[in-house]
Short mmCIF file of C-alpha atoms and ligand atoms in Angstrom, two decimals:
data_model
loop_
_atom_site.label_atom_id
_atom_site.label_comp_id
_atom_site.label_asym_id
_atom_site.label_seq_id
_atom_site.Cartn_x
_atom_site.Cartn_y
_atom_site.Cartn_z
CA UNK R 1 0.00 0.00 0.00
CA UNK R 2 0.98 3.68 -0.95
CA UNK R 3 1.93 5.65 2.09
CA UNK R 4 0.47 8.39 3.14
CA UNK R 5 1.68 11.78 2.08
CA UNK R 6 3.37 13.80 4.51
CA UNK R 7 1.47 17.20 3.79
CA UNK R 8 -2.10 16.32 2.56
CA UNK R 9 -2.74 19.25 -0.37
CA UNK R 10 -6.50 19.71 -1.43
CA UNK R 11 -8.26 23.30 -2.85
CA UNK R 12 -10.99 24.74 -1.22
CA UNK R 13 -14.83 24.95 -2.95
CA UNK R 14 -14.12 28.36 -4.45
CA UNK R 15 -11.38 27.21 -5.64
CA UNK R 16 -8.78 29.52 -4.68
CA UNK R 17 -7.83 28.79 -1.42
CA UNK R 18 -4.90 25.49 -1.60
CA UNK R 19 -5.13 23.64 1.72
CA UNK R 20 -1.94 21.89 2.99
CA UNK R 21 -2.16 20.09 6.20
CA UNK R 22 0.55 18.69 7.78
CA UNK R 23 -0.05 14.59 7.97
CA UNK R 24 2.39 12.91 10.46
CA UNK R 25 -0.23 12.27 13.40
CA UNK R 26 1.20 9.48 14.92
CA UNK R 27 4.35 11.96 15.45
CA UNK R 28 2.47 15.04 16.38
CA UNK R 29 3.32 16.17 12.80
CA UNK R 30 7.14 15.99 14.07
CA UNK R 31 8.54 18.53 10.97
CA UNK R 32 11.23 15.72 9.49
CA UNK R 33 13.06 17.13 6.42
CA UNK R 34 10.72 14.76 4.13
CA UNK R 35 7.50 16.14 5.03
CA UNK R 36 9.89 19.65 4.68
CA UNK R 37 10.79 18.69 1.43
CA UNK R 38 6.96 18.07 0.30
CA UNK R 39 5.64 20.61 2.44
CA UNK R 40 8.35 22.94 0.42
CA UNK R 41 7.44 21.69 -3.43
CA UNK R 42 3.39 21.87 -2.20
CA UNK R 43 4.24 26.23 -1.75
CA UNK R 44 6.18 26.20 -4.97
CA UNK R 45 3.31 24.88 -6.29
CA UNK R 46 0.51 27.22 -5.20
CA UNK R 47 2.42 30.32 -5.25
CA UNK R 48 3.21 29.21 -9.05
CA UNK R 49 -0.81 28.22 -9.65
CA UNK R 50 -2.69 31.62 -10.99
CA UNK R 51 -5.67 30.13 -9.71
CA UNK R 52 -4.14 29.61 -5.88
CA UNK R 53 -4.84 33.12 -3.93
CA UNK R 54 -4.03 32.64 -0.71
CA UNK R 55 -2.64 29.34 1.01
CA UNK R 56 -4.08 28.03 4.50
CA UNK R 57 -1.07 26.20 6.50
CA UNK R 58 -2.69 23.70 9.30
CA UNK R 59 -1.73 20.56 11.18
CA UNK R 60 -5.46 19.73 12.00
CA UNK R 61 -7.69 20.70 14.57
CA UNK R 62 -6.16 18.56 16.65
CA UNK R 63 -2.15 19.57 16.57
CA UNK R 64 0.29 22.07 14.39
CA UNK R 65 3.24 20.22 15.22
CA UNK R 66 5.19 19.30 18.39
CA UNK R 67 8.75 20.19 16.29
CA UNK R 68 11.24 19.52 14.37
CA UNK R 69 11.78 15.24 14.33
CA UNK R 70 14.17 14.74 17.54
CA UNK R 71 14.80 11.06 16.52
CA UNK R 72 15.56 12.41 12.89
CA UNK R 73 18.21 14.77 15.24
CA UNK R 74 19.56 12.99 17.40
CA UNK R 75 22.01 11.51 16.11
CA UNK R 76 23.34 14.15 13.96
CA UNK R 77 26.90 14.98 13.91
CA UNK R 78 28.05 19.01 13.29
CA UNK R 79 29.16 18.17 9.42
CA UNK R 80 26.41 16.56 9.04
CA UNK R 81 24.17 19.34 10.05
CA UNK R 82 26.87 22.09 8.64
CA UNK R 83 27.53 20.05 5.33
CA UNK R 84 23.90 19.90 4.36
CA UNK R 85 22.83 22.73 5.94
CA UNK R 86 20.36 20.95 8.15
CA UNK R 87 16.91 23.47 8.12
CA UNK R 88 18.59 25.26 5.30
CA UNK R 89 15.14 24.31 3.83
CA UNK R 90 12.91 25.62 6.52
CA UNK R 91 13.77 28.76 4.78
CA UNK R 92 11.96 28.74 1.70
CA UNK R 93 8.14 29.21 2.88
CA UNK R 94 9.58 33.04 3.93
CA UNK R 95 10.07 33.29 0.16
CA UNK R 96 6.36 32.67 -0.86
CA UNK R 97 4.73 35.65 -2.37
CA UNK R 98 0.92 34.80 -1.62
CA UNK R 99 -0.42 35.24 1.17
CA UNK R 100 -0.76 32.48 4.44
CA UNK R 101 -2.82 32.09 6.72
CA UNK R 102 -1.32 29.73 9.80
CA UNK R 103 -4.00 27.70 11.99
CA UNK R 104 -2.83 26.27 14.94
CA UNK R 105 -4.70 23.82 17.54
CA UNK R 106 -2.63 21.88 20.24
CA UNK R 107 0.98 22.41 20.16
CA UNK R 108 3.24 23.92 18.21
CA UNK R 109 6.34 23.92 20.12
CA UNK R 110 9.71 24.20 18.89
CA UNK R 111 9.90 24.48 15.06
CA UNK R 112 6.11 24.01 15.09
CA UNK R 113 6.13 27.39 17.22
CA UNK R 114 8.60 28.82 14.51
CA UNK R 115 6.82 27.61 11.60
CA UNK R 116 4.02 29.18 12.71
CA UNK R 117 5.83 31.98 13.30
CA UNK R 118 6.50 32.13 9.68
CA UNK R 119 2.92 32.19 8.79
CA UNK R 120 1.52 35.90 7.56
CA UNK R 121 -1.69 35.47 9.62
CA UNK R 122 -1.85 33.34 12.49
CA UNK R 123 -5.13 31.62 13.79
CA UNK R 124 -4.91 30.22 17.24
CA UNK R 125 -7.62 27.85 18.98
CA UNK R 126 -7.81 28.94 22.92
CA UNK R 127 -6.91 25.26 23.17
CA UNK R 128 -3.58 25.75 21.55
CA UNK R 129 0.04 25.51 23.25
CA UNK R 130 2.94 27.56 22.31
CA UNK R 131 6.07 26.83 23.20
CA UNK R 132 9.92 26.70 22.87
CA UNK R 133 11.40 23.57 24.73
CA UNK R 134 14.47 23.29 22.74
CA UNK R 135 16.66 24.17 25.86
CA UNK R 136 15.00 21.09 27.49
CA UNK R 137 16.85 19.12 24.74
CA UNK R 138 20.11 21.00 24.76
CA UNK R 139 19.58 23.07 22.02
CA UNK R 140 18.13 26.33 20.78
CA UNK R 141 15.37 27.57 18.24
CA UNK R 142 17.20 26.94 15.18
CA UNK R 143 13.82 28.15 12.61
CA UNK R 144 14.21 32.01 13.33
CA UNK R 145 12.49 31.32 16.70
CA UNK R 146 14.92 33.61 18.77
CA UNK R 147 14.46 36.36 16.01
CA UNK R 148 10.89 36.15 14.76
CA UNK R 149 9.68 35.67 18.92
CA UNK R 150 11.66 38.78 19.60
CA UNK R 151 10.36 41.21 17.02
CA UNK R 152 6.57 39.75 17.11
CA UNK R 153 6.26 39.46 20.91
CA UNK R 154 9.08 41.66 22.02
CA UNK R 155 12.74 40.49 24.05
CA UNK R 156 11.52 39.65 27.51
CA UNK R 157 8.69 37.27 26.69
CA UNK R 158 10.93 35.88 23.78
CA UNK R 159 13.41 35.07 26.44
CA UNK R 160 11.55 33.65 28.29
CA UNK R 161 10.22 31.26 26.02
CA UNK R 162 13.61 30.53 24.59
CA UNK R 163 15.26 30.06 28.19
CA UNK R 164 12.18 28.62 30.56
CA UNK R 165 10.34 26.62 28.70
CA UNK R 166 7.42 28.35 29.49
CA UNK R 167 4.69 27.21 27.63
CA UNK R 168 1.43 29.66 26.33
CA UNK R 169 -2.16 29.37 25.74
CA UNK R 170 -3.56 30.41 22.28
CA UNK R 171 -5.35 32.71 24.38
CA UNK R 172 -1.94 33.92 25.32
CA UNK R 173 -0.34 33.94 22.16
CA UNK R 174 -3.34 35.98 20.99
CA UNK R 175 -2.91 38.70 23.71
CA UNK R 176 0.61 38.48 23.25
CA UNK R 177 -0.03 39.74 18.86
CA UNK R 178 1.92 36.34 18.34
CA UNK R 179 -1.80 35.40 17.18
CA UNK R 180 -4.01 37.40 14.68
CA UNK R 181 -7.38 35.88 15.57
CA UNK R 182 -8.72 33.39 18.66
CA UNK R 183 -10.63 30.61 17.89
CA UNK R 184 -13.19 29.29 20.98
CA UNK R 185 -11.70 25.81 21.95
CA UNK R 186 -14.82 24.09 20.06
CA UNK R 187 -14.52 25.93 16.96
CA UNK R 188 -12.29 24.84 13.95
CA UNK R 189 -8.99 26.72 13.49
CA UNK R 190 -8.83 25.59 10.06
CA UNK R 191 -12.46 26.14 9.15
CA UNK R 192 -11.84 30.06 10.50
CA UNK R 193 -8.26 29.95 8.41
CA UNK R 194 -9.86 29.28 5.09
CA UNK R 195 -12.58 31.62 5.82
CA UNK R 196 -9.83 34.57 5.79
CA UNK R 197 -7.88 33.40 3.52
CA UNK R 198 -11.12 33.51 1.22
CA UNK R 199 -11.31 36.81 2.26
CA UNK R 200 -8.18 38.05 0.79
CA UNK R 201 -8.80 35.53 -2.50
CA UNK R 202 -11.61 37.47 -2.86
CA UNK R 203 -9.84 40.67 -3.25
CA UNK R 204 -7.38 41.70 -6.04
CA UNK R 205 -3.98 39.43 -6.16
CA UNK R 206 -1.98 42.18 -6.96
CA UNK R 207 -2.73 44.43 -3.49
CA UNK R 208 -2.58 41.14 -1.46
CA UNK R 209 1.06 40.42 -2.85
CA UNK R 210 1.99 44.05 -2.71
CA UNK R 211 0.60 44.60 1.15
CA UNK R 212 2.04 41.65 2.12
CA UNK R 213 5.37 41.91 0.57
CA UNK R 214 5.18 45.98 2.47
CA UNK R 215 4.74 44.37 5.41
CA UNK R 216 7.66 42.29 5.50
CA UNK R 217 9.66 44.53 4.89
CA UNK R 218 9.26 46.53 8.04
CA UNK R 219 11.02 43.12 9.70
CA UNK R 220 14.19 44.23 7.25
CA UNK R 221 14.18 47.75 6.49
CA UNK R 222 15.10 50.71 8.95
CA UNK R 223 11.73 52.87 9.01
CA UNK R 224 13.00 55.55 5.92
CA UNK R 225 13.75 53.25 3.96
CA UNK R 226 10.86 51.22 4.62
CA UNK R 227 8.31 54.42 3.70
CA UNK R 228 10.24 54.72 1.12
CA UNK R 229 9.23 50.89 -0.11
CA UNK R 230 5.95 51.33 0.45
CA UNK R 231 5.32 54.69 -1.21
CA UNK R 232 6.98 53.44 -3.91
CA UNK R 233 4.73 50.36 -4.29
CA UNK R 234 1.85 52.30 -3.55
CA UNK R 235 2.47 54.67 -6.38
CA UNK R 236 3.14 51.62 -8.97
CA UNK R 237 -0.38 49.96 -7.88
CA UNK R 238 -1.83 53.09 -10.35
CA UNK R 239 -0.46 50.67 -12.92
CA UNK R 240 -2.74 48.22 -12.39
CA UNK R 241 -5.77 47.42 -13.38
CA UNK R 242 -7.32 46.56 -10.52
CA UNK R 243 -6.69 50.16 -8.73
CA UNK R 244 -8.52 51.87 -12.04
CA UNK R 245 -11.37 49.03 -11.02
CA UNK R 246 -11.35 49.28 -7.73
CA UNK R 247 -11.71 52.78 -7.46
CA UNK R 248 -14.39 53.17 -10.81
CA UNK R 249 -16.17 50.35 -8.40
CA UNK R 250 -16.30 52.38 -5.33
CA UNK R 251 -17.16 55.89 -6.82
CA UNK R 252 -20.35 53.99 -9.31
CA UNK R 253 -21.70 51.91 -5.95
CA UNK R 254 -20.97 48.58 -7.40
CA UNK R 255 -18.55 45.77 -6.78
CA UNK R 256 -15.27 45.56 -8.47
CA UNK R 257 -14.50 42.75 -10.85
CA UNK R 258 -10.54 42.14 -9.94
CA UNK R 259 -8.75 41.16 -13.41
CA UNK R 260 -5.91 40.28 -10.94
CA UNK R 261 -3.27 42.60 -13.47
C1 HXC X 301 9.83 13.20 16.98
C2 HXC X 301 7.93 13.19 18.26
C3 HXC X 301 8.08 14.58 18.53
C4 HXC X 301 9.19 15.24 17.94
C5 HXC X 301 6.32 13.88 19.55
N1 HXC X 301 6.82 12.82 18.91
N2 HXC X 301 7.07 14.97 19.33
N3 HXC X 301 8.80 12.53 17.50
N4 HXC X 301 10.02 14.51 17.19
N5 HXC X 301 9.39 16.54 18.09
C6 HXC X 301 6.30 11.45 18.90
C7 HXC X 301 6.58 10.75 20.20
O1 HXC X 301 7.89 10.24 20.20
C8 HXC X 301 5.53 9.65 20.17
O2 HXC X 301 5.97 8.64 19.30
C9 HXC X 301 4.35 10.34 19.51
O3 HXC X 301 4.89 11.46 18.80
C10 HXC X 301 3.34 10.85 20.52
O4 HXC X 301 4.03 11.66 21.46
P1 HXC X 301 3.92 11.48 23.04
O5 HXC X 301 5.11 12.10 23.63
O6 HXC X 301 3.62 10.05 23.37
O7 HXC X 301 2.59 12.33 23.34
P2 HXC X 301 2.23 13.10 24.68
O8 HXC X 301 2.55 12.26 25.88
O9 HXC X 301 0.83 13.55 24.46
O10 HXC X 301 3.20 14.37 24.74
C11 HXC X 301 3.09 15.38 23.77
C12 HXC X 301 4.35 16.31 23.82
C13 HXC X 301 5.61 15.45 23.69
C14 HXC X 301 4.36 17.07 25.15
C15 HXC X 301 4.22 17.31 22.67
O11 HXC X 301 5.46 14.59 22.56
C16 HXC X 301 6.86 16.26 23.50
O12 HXC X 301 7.38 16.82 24.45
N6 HXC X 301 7.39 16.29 22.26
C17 HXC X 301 8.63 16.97 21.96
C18 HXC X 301 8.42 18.44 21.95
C19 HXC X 301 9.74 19.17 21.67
O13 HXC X 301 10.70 19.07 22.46
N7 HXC X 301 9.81 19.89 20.54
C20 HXC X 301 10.98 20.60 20.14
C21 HXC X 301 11.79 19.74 19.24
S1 HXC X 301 13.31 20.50 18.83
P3 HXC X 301 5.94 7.09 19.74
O14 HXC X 301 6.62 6.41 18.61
O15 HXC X 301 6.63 7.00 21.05
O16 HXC X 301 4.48 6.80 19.84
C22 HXC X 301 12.91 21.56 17.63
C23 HXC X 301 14.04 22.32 17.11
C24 HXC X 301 13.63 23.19 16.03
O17 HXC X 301 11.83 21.70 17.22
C25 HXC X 301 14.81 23.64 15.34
C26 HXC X 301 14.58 24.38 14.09
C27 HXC X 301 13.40 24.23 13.35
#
C-alpha cells in the first residue's frame, strides 16, 4: 500500500484557497526534512498556480506540530548538520509571495512554534500551546524562533520562552499579537483559516502580494527606507488594473470585478 503523504494538499470549494495540512499524526506532525521537502514543493506549487490566492497552512484541529523530528536529530553529527545545511530548507516558505494564513490547535512547540511563526496570519484555537522547549533538549530555536519571537512578541517574553520553557495558551499567544485571531476551543482553526484566507482571495492578487510583501519589509528595512518601499509600491499599484477598477467600483456603488493585473 501507498503511504500516506506527509502534507495532505486539497483546494478549497471556491477554488482559490490550496489547503496543505501537515499529515504525520502518529508523530504530532514531528517537521522531518521529508515532510519539509513536500511541504516545500506543495508552496512552490501554489504560489506558481494563478488560480491559488491565498494558502491556509494547518496541522489539524487537533495539533500544528510538536517540532522539528528529535529522533531524525539525534544523532546528527556538526558536518552533518553544517555540510547539508540541516533546516537550510525551513527557509523557503519566507520566500512565498501569496499570502498564508497559519492555523494552529494543540501544540506547536519548537519548530512548530517557529513555523508558525513564519505564517503571515496566524489563527490560534484557545486550546492551543505555544512553546519553545528546545533548551529542554540541549539546544536552541534553530527556525528564526529567537528572532521572529523577539520582534513579534518583544525580548523579555521571547526570552523567556527561549530560556524557561514556558509554555502559552492560544489565548496567550493571541494577547501576546503572536496570534491574529482566537478561535473558541470548540470551533475549527482551520475552518476560521480558510474563511480569511477567502477573504483576501476574494480581493485583487496584486494588493494582497503588494501589502504583504510591504509588510515584510518593516522586519528588514530601517523605518525611511521602509516608507520609502511602500510609497513606492503604492504609487506603482496606479499601474494596475485593478486600482482603475477598484476605485471606478467604489465611486459607481458597485462591486469591483478584480482582473488580478
Ligand atoms: C519526533 C515526536 C516529537 C518530535 C512527539 N513525537 N514529538 N517525535 N520529534 N518533536 C512522537 C513521540 O515520540 C511519540 O511517538 C508520539 O509522537 C506521541 O508523542 P507522546 O510524547 O507520546 O505524546 P504526549 O505524551 O501527548 O506528549 C506530547 C508532547 C511530547 C508534550 C508534545 O510529545 C513532547 O514533548 N514532544 C517533543 C516536543 C519538543 O521538544 N519539541 C521541540 C523539538 S526541537 P511514539 O513512537 O513513542 O508513539 C525543535 C528544534 C527546532 O523543534 C529547530 C529548528 C526548526
Amino acid at each position: 500500500t501507498q503511504a500516506e503523504p506527509l502534507v495532505l494538499s486539497r483546494r478549497s470549494d471556491s477554488g482559490k484557497v490550496q489547503i496543505l495540512t501537515l499529515n504525520r499524526p502518529k508523530a504530532l506532525n514531528a517537521l522531518s526534512t521529508p515532510l519539509f521537502d513536500v511541504l516545500n514543493v506543495e508552496l512552490e506549487k501554489a504560489d506558481a498556480d494563478p488560480e491559488v490566492r491565498a494558502i491556509v497552512l494547518t496541522g489539524g484541529d487537533k495539533v500544528f506540530a510538536a517540532g522539528a523530528d528529535i529522533k531524525e536529530m539525534k544523532d546528527k553529527t556538526f558536518s552533518e548538520a553544517y555540510s547539508t545545511n540541516f533546516l537550510g530548507s525551513w527557509a523557503k516558505l519566507a520566500t512565498i509571495k501569496k499570502p498564508i494564513v497559519g492555523a494552529v490547535a494543540g501544540y506547536a512547540l519548537g519548530g512548530g512554534c517557529e513555523l508558525a511563526l513564519m505564517t503571515d496570519i496566524l489563527v490560534a484555537s484557545e486550546k492551543a500551546t505555544f512553546g519553545q522547549p528546545e533548551i529542554t533538549l540541549g539546544i536552541i530555536p534553530g527556525g528564526g524562533g529567537t528572532q521572529r519571537l523577539v520582534k513579534t512578541i518583544g525580548k523579555a517574553r521571547a526570552m523567556d520562552l527561549t530560556l524557561t520553557n514556558r509554555k502559552i495558551t492560544g489565548k496567550e499567544a493571541y494577547d501576546w499579537g503572536l496570534a491574529a485571531r482566537l478561535v473558541p476551543a470548540d470551533q475549527s482553526v482551520t475552518e476560521e483559516a480558510v474563511k480569511i484566507a477567502e477573504g483576501i482571495a476574494g480581493f485583487g492578487a496584486l494588493a494582497a502580494q503588494a501589502g504583504k510583501e510591504a509588510v515584510n519589509a518593516a522586519g528588514e528595512l530601517p523605518l525611511s527606507e521602509g516608507l520609502r518601499f511602500e510609497r513606492r509600491l503604492f504609487q506603482a499599484l496606479f499601474a494596475t488594473a485593478d486600482q482603475k477598477e477598484g476605485m471606478a467600483a467604489f465611486a459607481e456603488k458597485r462591486k469591483p470585478t478584480w482582473k488580478h493585473e
